[in-house]
Short mmCIF file of C-alpha atoms and ligand atoms in Angstrom, two decimals:
data_model
loop_
_atom_site.label_atom_id
_atom_site.label_comp_id
_atom_site.label_asym_id
_atom_site.label_seq_id
_atom_site.Cartn_x
_atom_site.Cartn_y
_atom_site.Cartn_z
CA MET A 26 4.47 82.38 -28.66
CA LYS A 27 6.97 79.59 -27.90
CA GLN A 28 9.86 79.08 -30.33
CA THR A 29 12.13 76.04 -30.54
CA LEU A 30 15.43 76.09 -32.37
CA ARG A 31 17.76 73.16 -32.98
CA VAL A 32 21.54 73.63 -32.84
CA ASN A 33 22.84 70.93 -35.19
CA LEU A 34 26.09 69.48 -33.89
CA GLY A 35 25.70 65.73 -34.56
CA SER A 36 25.62 63.82 -31.27
CA ARG A 37 26.00 67.12 -29.36
CA SER A 38 22.88 68.71 -30.93
CA TYR A 39 20.48 70.50 -28.60
CA ASP A 40 17.36 72.63 -28.50
CA ILE A 41 16.93 76.25 -27.52
CA ILE A 42 13.45 76.99 -26.17
CA ILE A 43 12.31 80.62 -26.10
CA ALA A 44 9.06 81.60 -24.36
CA PRO A 45 7.56 83.69 -21.58
CA GLU A 46 6.89 81.97 -18.23
CA LEU A 47 9.11 79.08 -19.22
CA LEU A 48 10.55 78.47 -15.74
CA GLN A 49 7.14 77.57 -14.34
CA ASN A 50 6.57 75.32 -17.34
CA SER A 51 10.03 73.78 -17.59
CA LYS A 52 9.18 70.25 -16.42
CA PRO A 53 8.62 68.70 -19.89
CA PHE A 54 12.06 70.01 -20.96
CA LEU A 55 14.02 69.23 -17.80
CA ASP A 56 12.45 65.89 -16.93
CA PRO A 57 14.02 63.87 -19.80
CA ILE A 58 17.49 65.17 -18.89
CA ILE A 59 17.33 65.31 -15.11
CA ALA A 60 14.77 62.79 -13.83
CA GLY A 61 16.24 60.85 -10.91
CA ARG A 62 19.67 62.52 -11.18
CA ARG A 63 21.35 64.82 -8.74
CA VAL A 64 21.40 68.50 -9.75
CA ALA A 65 23.81 71.34 -8.98
CA VAL A 66 22.18 74.72 -9.64
CA ILE A 67 24.87 77.38 -10.03
CA SER A 68 23.65 80.94 -9.70
CA ASP A 69 24.38 84.32 -8.12
CA LYS A 70 22.66 86.11 -5.27
CA ILE A 71 20.46 88.43 -7.36
CA VAL A 72 19.10 85.73 -9.65
CA SER A 73 18.66 83.04 -6.99
CA ASN A 74 16.88 85.47 -4.64
CA LYS A 75 14.57 86.67 -7.37
CA TYR A 76 13.82 83.57 -9.39
CA LEU A 77 14.83 80.28 -7.74
CA ASN A 78 11.31 80.02 -6.33
CA LEU A 79 10.03 79.67 -9.92
CA LEU A 80 12.43 76.83 -10.73
CA SER A 81 12.48 74.92 -7.44
CA PRO A 82 8.95 73.35 -7.69
CA THR A 83 9.97 71.72 -10.98
CA LEU A 84 13.26 70.50 -9.53
CA ASP A 85 11.45 69.16 -6.43
CA SER A 86 9.10 67.23 -8.67
CA ILE A 87 11.75 65.54 -10.81
CA THR A 88 14.67 64.87 -8.48
CA ASP A 89 15.15 63.97 -4.82
CA SER A 90 18.40 65.81 -4.61
CA TRP A 91 19.43 69.25 -5.79
CA ASP A 92 21.70 71.90 -4.29
CA LEU A 93 22.25 75.58 -4.93
CA PHE A 94 25.85 76.77 -5.35
CA ARG A 95 26.13 80.54 -5.29
CA ILE A 96 28.99 82.45 -6.91
CA GLU A 97 29.63 86.18 -6.66
CA GLY A 98 27.90 88.36 -9.25
CA GLY A 99 29.91 90.38 -11.76
CA GLU A 100 33.04 89.93 -13.81
CA ASP A 101 35.23 89.25 -10.73
CA ALA A 102 33.53 85.84 -10.44
CA LYS A 103 35.29 84.78 -13.64
CA SER A 104 38.56 84.09 -11.83
CA PHE A 105 40.70 81.08 -10.85
CA GLY A 106 39.94 81.85 -7.20
CA SER A 107 36.18 81.73 -7.52
CA LEU A 108 36.31 78.70 -9.85
CA GLU A 109 38.43 76.83 -7.30
CA LYS A 110 36.01 77.71 -4.49
CA LEU A 111 33.08 76.52 -6.58
CA LEU A 112 34.72 73.22 -7.60
CA ASP A 113 35.81 72.59 -4.05
CA SER A 114 32.31 73.16 -2.73
CA MET A 115 30.73 70.95 -5.43
CA LEU A 116 33.14 68.08 -4.74
CA ALA A 117 32.64 68.45 -0.97
CA HIS A 118 28.90 68.01 -1.63
CA GLY A 119 29.60 64.77 -3.49
CA ILE A 120 28.82 65.99 -7.01
CA ASP A 121 29.79 63.07 -9.25
CA ARG A 122 29.70 62.16 -12.93
CA GLN A 123 25.96 61.32 -12.83
CA CYS A 124 25.07 64.87 -11.76
CA VAL A 125 23.71 67.64 -13.96
CA VAL A 126 24.78 71.29 -13.68
CA ILE A 127 22.18 73.99 -14.28
CA ALA A 128 23.71 77.39 -15.05
CA PHE A 129 21.05 79.82 -13.80
CA GLY A 130 22.04 83.43 -14.35
CA GLY A 131 23.65 85.86 -16.77
CA GLY A 132 26.71 85.35 -18.96
CA VAL A 133 29.08 85.36 -15.98
CA VAL A 134 27.25 82.47 -14.30
CA GLY A 135 26.97 80.69 -17.66
CA ASP A 136 30.70 80.99 -18.33
CA VAL A 137 31.81 79.88 -14.84
CA ALA A 138 29.20 77.13 -14.43
CA GLY A 139 29.88 75.84 -17.95
CA PHE A 140 33.61 75.69 -17.25
CA ALA A 141 33.03 73.96 -13.89
CA ALA A 142 30.73 71.39 -15.54
CA GLY A 143 33.40 70.70 -18.15
CA LEU A 144 36.09 70.19 -15.51
CA ILE A 145 34.30 68.10 -12.86
CA MET A 146 34.97 64.42 -13.60
CA ARG A 147 36.22 65.61 -17.04
CA GLY A 148 32.76 66.79 -18.02
CA ILE A 149 29.20 66.33 -16.77
CA ASP A 150 25.89 67.36 -18.32
CA LEU A 151 25.07 71.05 -18.49
CA VAL A 152 21.74 72.86 -18.82
CA GLN A 153 21.71 76.59 -19.52
CA ILE A 154 18.93 78.76 -18.09
CA PRO A 155 20.16 82.24 -19.00
CA THR A 156 18.52 85.19 -17.29
CA THR A 157 19.93 88.29 -19.05
CA LEU A 158 19.24 89.48 -22.59
CA MET A 159 22.98 89.15 -23.31
CA SER A 160 23.05 85.51 -22.22
CA GLN A 161 19.73 84.59 -23.86
CA VAL A 162 20.62 86.04 -27.24
CA ASP A 163 24.31 85.20 -27.30
CA SER A 164 26.48 83.69 -24.57
CA SER A 165 24.40 80.60 -23.70
CA VAL A 166 24.53 79.41 -27.32
CA GLY A 167 27.62 77.80 -28.77
CA GLY A 168 29.26 75.99 -25.86
CA LYS A 169 32.05 78.45 -25.07
CA ASN A 170 32.83 79.05 -21.42
CA GLY A 171 35.75 80.35 -19.40
CA ILE A 172 37.31 82.77 -16.96
CA ASN A 173 39.54 85.83 -17.12
CA THR A 174 43.21 85.93 -16.14
CA ARG A 175 45.42 88.88 -15.32
CA GLN A 176 46.52 88.82 -18.97
CA GLY A 177 43.00 89.36 -20.30
CA LYS A 178 39.41 88.34 -20.68
CA ASN A 179 38.23 84.80 -21.47
CA LEU A 180 41.79 83.55 -22.00
CA VAL A 181 41.20 80.25 -20.17
CA GLY A 182 38.19 78.14 -20.97
CA SER A 183 36.77 75.24 -22.93
CA PHE A 184 33.92 74.10 -25.12
CA LEU A 185 31.02 72.23 -23.54
CA GLN A 186 27.71 72.18 -25.39
CA PRO A 187 24.64 72.30 -23.13
CA ARG A 188 21.94 69.59 -23.31
CA ILE A 189 19.28 72.29 -23.62
CA VAL A 190 18.94 76.09 -23.34
CA LEU A 191 15.77 77.47 -21.71
CA ASN A 192 15.21 81.16 -22.46
CA ASP A 193 12.42 82.52 -20.27
CA VAL A 194 11.85 86.04 -21.61
CA SER A 195 9.64 86.97 -18.62
CA LEU A 196 12.79 87.14 -16.48
CA LEU A 197 14.16 90.03 -18.53
CA SER A 198 11.71 92.65 -17.27
CA SER A 199 13.67 92.98 -14.00
CA LEU A 200 16.97 93.75 -15.74
CA PRO A 201 18.54 97.16 -15.05
CA SER A 202 18.42 99.40 -18.14
CA ASP A 203 22.15 99.17 -18.94
CA GLU A 204 22.03 95.34 -18.77
CA LEU A 205 19.11 95.35 -21.21
CA LYS A 206 20.99 97.71 -23.51
CA SER A 207 24.06 95.51 -23.25
CA GLY A 208 22.11 92.55 -24.63
CA TYR A 209 20.67 94.85 -27.28
CA GLY A 210 24.22 95.61 -28.48
CA GLU A 211 24.57 91.94 -29.49
CA ILE A 212 21.13 92.03 -31.12
CA VAL A 213 22.23 94.94 -33.33
CA LYS A 214 25.26 92.81 -34.24
CA TYR A 215 22.98 89.96 -35.33
CA GLY A 216 20.77 92.39 -37.26
CA LEU A 217 23.82 93.61 -39.20
CA LEU A 218 25.02 90.04 -39.78
CA ARG A 219 21.58 88.87 -40.95
CA GLY A 220 20.53 91.48 -43.48
CA GLU A 221 18.59 94.58 -44.43
CA ASP A 222 15.16 93.23 -43.36
CA GLU A 223 16.32 92.35 -39.84
CA PHE A 224 18.21 95.59 -39.29
CA THR A 225 15.27 97.67 -40.57
CA TRP A 226 12.97 95.69 -38.24
CA LEU A 227 15.19 96.71 -35.31
CA GLU A 228 15.21 100.35 -36.42
CA LYS A 229 11.41 100.33 -36.35
CA ASN A 230 10.74 98.07 -33.36
CA PHE A 231 13.54 98.65 -30.85
CA SER A 232 11.18 100.32 -28.37
CA THR A 233 9.06 97.14 -28.09
CA ILE A 234 12.23 95.23 -27.14
CA MET A 235 13.42 97.85 -24.68
CA SER A 236 10.01 97.85 -23.02
CA CYS A 237 10.26 94.04 -22.70
CA ASN A 238 7.29 93.16 -24.86
CA ASN A 239 7.24 89.36 -24.70
CA SER A 240 6.50 88.62 -28.35
CA ALA A 241 9.13 91.14 -29.55
CA LEU A 242 11.68 89.56 -27.19
CA VAL A 243 10.87 86.03 -28.36
CA GLU A 244 11.20 87.14 -31.98
CA VAL A 245 14.49 88.97 -31.58
CA ILE A 246 16.11 86.32 -29.35
CA ARG A 247 15.10 83.70 -31.92
CA MET A 248 16.76 85.81 -34.64
CA GLY A 249 20.01 86.11 -32.64
CA CYS A 250 20.13 82.47 -31.54
CA GLU A 251 19.29 81.24 -35.04
CA THR A 252 22.12 83.30 -36.53
CA LYS A 253 24.64 82.17 -33.93
CA ALA A 254 23.45 78.54 -34.05
CA GLY A 255 23.83 78.48 -37.85
CA ILE A 256 27.39 79.79 -37.68
CA VAL A 257 28.34 77.53 -34.72
CA SER A 258 26.93 74.47 -36.52
CA GLU A 259 29.40 75.10 -39.35
CA ASP A 260 32.39 75.93 -37.11
CA GLU A 261 31.88 74.61 -33.58
CA LEU A 262 35.51 75.04 -32.49
CA ASP A 263 36.07 78.56 -33.86
CA ARG A 264 38.55 77.70 -36.62
CA GLY A 265 37.03 79.90 -39.32
CA LYS A 266 33.48 81.09 -39.96
CA ARG A 267 32.66 81.51 -36.25
CA ALA A 268 34.87 84.61 -36.31
CA LEU A 269 31.92 86.42 -37.94
CA VAL A 270 30.03 86.52 -34.62
CA ASN A 271 32.85 88.81 -33.52
CA LEU A 272 31.59 91.70 -35.66
CA GLY A 273 32.46 94.86 -33.69
CA HIS A 274 34.35 92.88 -31.05
CA THR A 275 37.96 93.67 -32.00
CA PHE A 276 37.18 97.30 -31.22
CA ALA A 277 34.89 96.45 -28.27
CA HIS A 278 37.48 94.29 -26.51
CA ALA A 279 40.12 97.01 -26.95
CA PHE A 280 37.76 99.62 -25.42
CA GLU A 281 37.02 97.30 -22.46
CA ALA A 282 40.64 96.30 -21.87
CA HIS A 283 41.83 99.91 -22.09
CA ALA A 284 39.22 101.28 -19.68
CA GLY A 285 39.42 98.26 -17.35
CA PHE A 286 37.09 95.24 -17.59
CA GLY A 287 33.81 95.73 -15.76
CA LYS A 288 33.89 99.53 -16.09
CA PHE A 289 30.92 99.36 -18.48
CA GLN A 290 28.79 96.57 -19.90
CA HIS A 291 30.28 94.46 -22.69
CA GLY A 292 27.31 95.02 -25.02
CA LEU A 293 27.57 98.81 -24.75
CA SER A 294 31.14 98.48 -25.95
CA VAL A 295 29.97 96.15 -28.74
CA GLU A 296 27.48 98.76 -29.95
CA LEU A 297 30.28 101.31 -30.30
CA GLY A 298 32.49 98.61 -31.84
CA LEU A 299 29.80 98.05 -34.48
CA ILE A 300 29.78 101.76 -35.37
CA ALA A 301 33.59 101.53 -35.62
CA ALA A 302 33.53 98.39 -37.79
CA CYS A 303 31.04 100.03 -40.18
CA ASP A 304 33.08 103.25 -40.28
CA LEU A 305 36.24 101.25 -41.06
CA SER A 306 34.45 99.24 -43.76
CA GLU A 307 33.43 102.50 -45.45
CA ARG A 308 36.83 104.11 -44.95
CA ILE A 309 38.69 101.33 -46.79
CA GLY A 310 36.09 101.29 -49.57
CA LEU A 311 34.68 97.85 -48.68
CA CYS A 312 31.10 99.12 -48.48
CA GLU A 313 29.11 102.14 -49.59
CA LYS A 314 28.95 105.15 -47.30
CA GLY A 315 25.93 105.48 -45.03
CA ILE A 316 25.85 102.29 -42.93
CA SER A 317 27.92 103.70 -40.06
CA LEU A 318 25.62 106.73 -39.92
CA ARG A 319 22.59 104.44 -39.78
CA VAL A 320 24.10 102.37 -36.97
CA ARG A 321 25.07 105.55 -35.10
CA ASP A 322 21.57 107.04 -35.54
CA HIS A 323 20.08 103.81 -34.26
CA ALA A 324 22.38 103.83 -31.21
CA ASN A 325 21.27 107.41 -30.58
CA ASP A 326 17.60 106.37 -30.77
CA VAL A 327 18.18 103.57 -28.24
CA GLU A 328 20.30 105.92 -26.08
CA MET A 329 23.38 103.80 -26.39
CA PRO A 330 27.01 105.03 -26.73
CA VAL A 331 27.96 106.76 -29.96
CA LYS A 332 31.39 107.98 -28.88
CA LEU A 333 34.12 106.77 -26.54
CA SER A 334 33.36 109.34 -23.84
CA ASP A 335 29.80 107.91 -23.64
CA LEU A 336 31.38 104.63 -22.47
CA SER A 337 33.54 106.34 -19.87
CA ASN A 338 34.37 110.02 -19.58
CA GLU A 339 37.16 109.47 -17.09
CA THR A 340 39.20 107.26 -19.44
CA HIS A 341 41.91 108.84 -21.57
CA TRP A 342 41.04 107.38 -24.96
CA LYS A 343 44.38 107.27 -26.81
CA LYS A 344 44.34 105.81 -30.30
CA ASP A 345 47.85 104.31 -30.12
CA ALA A 346 47.04 102.56 -26.83
CA LEU A 347 43.80 101.20 -28.30
CA TYR A 348 45.63 100.01 -31.42
CA LYS A 349 48.17 98.20 -29.24
CA ARG A 350 45.29 96.45 -27.46
CA MET A 351 43.99 95.27 -30.82
CA LEU A 352 47.43 93.90 -31.70
CA HIS A 353 47.20 91.78 -28.53
CA ASP A 354 43.68 90.56 -29.29
CA LYS A 355 43.18 86.76 -29.17
CA LYS A 356 42.18 86.87 -32.84
CA THR A 357 45.33 88.71 -34.02
CA ILE A 358 47.65 86.31 -35.86
CA ASN A 359 51.27 87.05 -36.83
CA GLY A 360 50.79 90.74 -35.99
CA LYS A 361 47.83 91.05 -38.35
CA ILE A 362 44.62 92.24 -36.72
CA ASN A 363 41.62 90.26 -37.93
CA PHE A 364 38.72 92.66 -38.33
CA VAL A 365 35.20 91.46 -39.12
CA LEU A 366 33.88 94.07 -41.54
CA LEU A 367 30.81 94.53 -43.73
CA ARG A 368 30.58 94.60 -47.52
CA GLU A 369 26.94 95.54 -46.94
CA ILE A 370 24.38 94.77 -44.23
CA GLY A 371 24.07 90.97 -44.16
CA ASN A 372 27.40 90.43 -45.93
CA PRO A 373 30.27 90.25 -43.39
CA CYS A 374 33.84 89.18 -44.05
CA VAL A 375 37.12 88.82 -42.18
CA CYS A 376 39.76 91.29 -43.30
CA ASN A 377 43.36 91.46 -42.05
CA GLU A 378 44.71 93.96 -44.58
CA VAL A 379 43.67 97.20 -42.89
CA THR A 380 46.27 99.94 -42.46
CA GLN A 381 47.05 101.41 -39.04
CA GLN A 382 46.20 104.83 -40.48
CA ALA A 383 42.64 103.76 -41.38
CA VAL A 384 42.09 102.31 -37.88
CA TYR A 385 43.43 105.54 -36.34
CA GLU A 386 41.01 107.60 -38.45
CA THR A 387 38.10 105.46 -37.25
CA LEU A 388 39.20 105.82 -33.62
CA ILE A 389 39.55 109.60 -34.01
CA GLN A 390 36.01 109.67 -35.46
CA LEU A 391 34.83 108.08 -32.18
CA GLY A 392 36.66 110.70 -30.12
CA ALA A 393 40.09 109.13 -29.51
CA VAL A 394 43.10 111.42 -29.49
N1 NAD B 403 30.56 82.29 -23.66
C1 NAD B 403 30.22 83.14 -24.60
O1 NAD B 403 30.08 82.78 -25.77
C2 NAD B 403 30.01 84.58 -24.24
C3 NAD B 403 29.46 85.45 -25.18
C4 NAD B 403 29.19 86.77 -24.80
C5 NAD B 403 29.47 87.19 -23.50
N2 NAD B 403 30.01 86.29 -22.61
C6 NAD B 403 30.31 86.72 -21.24
O2 NAD B 403 29.12 87.08 -20.57
C7 NAD B 403 29.43 87.96 -19.52
C8 NAD B 403 28.41 89.06 -19.46
O3 NAD B 403 27.16 88.49 -19.21
P1 NAD B 403 25.89 89.38 -18.86
O4 NAD B 403 25.88 90.55 -19.74
O5 NAD B 403 24.74 88.46 -18.84
O6 NAD B 403 26.23 89.97 -17.40
P2 NAD B 403 26.21 89.31 -15.93
O7 NAD B 403 26.16 87.85 -15.97
O8 NAD B 403 27.31 89.97 -15.18
O9 NAD B 403 24.81 89.83 -15.36
C9 NAD B 403 24.63 91.22 -15.18
C10 NAD B 403 23.93 91.53 -13.86
O10 NAD B 403 22.53 91.25 -13.99
C11 NAD B 403 22.09 90.45 -12.89
N3 NAD B 403 20.95 89.68 -13.39
C12 NAD B 403 20.98 88.53 -14.11
N4 NAD B 403 19.74 88.20 -14.48
C13 NAD B 403 18.90 89.15 -13.99
C14 NAD B 403 17.50 89.35 -14.06
N5 NAD B 403 16.71 88.54 -14.77
N6 NAD B 403 16.98 90.42 -13.42
C15 NAD B 403 17.78 91.30 -12.74
N7 NAD B 403 19.13 91.17 -12.66
C16 NAD B 403 19.67 90.10 -13.28
C17 NAD B 403 23.30 89.66 -12.48
O11 NAD B 403 23.18 89.23 -11.14
C18 NAD B 403 24.41 90.70 -12.66
O12 NAD B 403 24.47 91.53 -11.55
C19 NAD B 403 30.84 88.47 -19.78
O13 NAD B 403 31.73 87.92 -18.84
C20 NAD B 403 31.15 87.95 -21.18
O14 NAD B 403 32.52 87.65 -21.36
C21 NAD B 403 30.29 85.02 -22.95
ZN1 ZN B 404 29.94 89.91 -27.30
#
């Protein structure tokens, strides 16, 4: 059932391994990178309490020295304060340029640990062991890391490609339902980016993924990682084509920023953002009618948000406020919002010629006033 994918980035190329029970069998993958070196495992309380016992025998067998550094769970950990505390603690423990950082947790741990690894001694080796569906299918691939500032999400960060990504799908069965759905939001994105066959497969097989069937998880994580790896290989530093992995995200980020980051899971917002992106694509005549209905029906089947009040019913969803958020998006250039839209399933494009009126109509369709 094991799958291996190569991310081709010249001297920074690396493998992504996807399999059940990978932690217990990680020695052949970790040994060539870690043997004899000091290791800093960065994790949070939930993940280290649940799963460190599966990783520690391997670490014990390949290095004399490894330490656990725990950060807080949740979006608040992506702050200057918690990064400073982490760096301080790592330096106090004598972490030097020969050490290897293992990011062991969800996307939050991956982003903070990746940033810390890139900053300590101007960059030390990083291994990603993601433990959420979101991080296995998306955030651990591509080398982006970072923290939030009071001005917005992920505004400070860097690129540091990992030496390897180990995706153990067995870990996903303990995820709370909304965390699983959040990762699924990104999977729907990859289905829409890939093509009709992949999206139809999801429409038929989503229940096997949501019930954490190992072979379905391996298959779908491979599909997501392969899509992202292909795009990242062509545009590592996000100067052009990498924008396509932001399908649905211009809307999603506006929903999250407007409601307050952390109010609901990122991937739930992405799912609604995908419905919005498809609706907008139809509205401006870029694609035939019907795709947004299909994506909405699918979200309904998976019991994911189909309107703004499903994300949060205590937020006042005002279209002009949401539009303003989009104007302040990282990807907006010279006042022109860059939307990733679809010509058809599997055929995305970046479009910055959308009228405010069309965006308003899409937002109203989702329940904004
Ligand atoms: N760098 C990138 O390219 C990129 C891409 C997408 C998202 N992200 C970032 O990822 C973050 C979201 O990551 P996330 O969705 O993984 O959330 P998360 O890291 O906050 O994890 C969600 C919760 O699940 C818990 N958890 C983790 N693994 C578990 C397991 N196996 N069983 C039970 N509980 C577990 C965590 O402790 C946490 O409480 C956001 O900050 C987002 O900005 C980064
Ligand atoms: Zn995302």
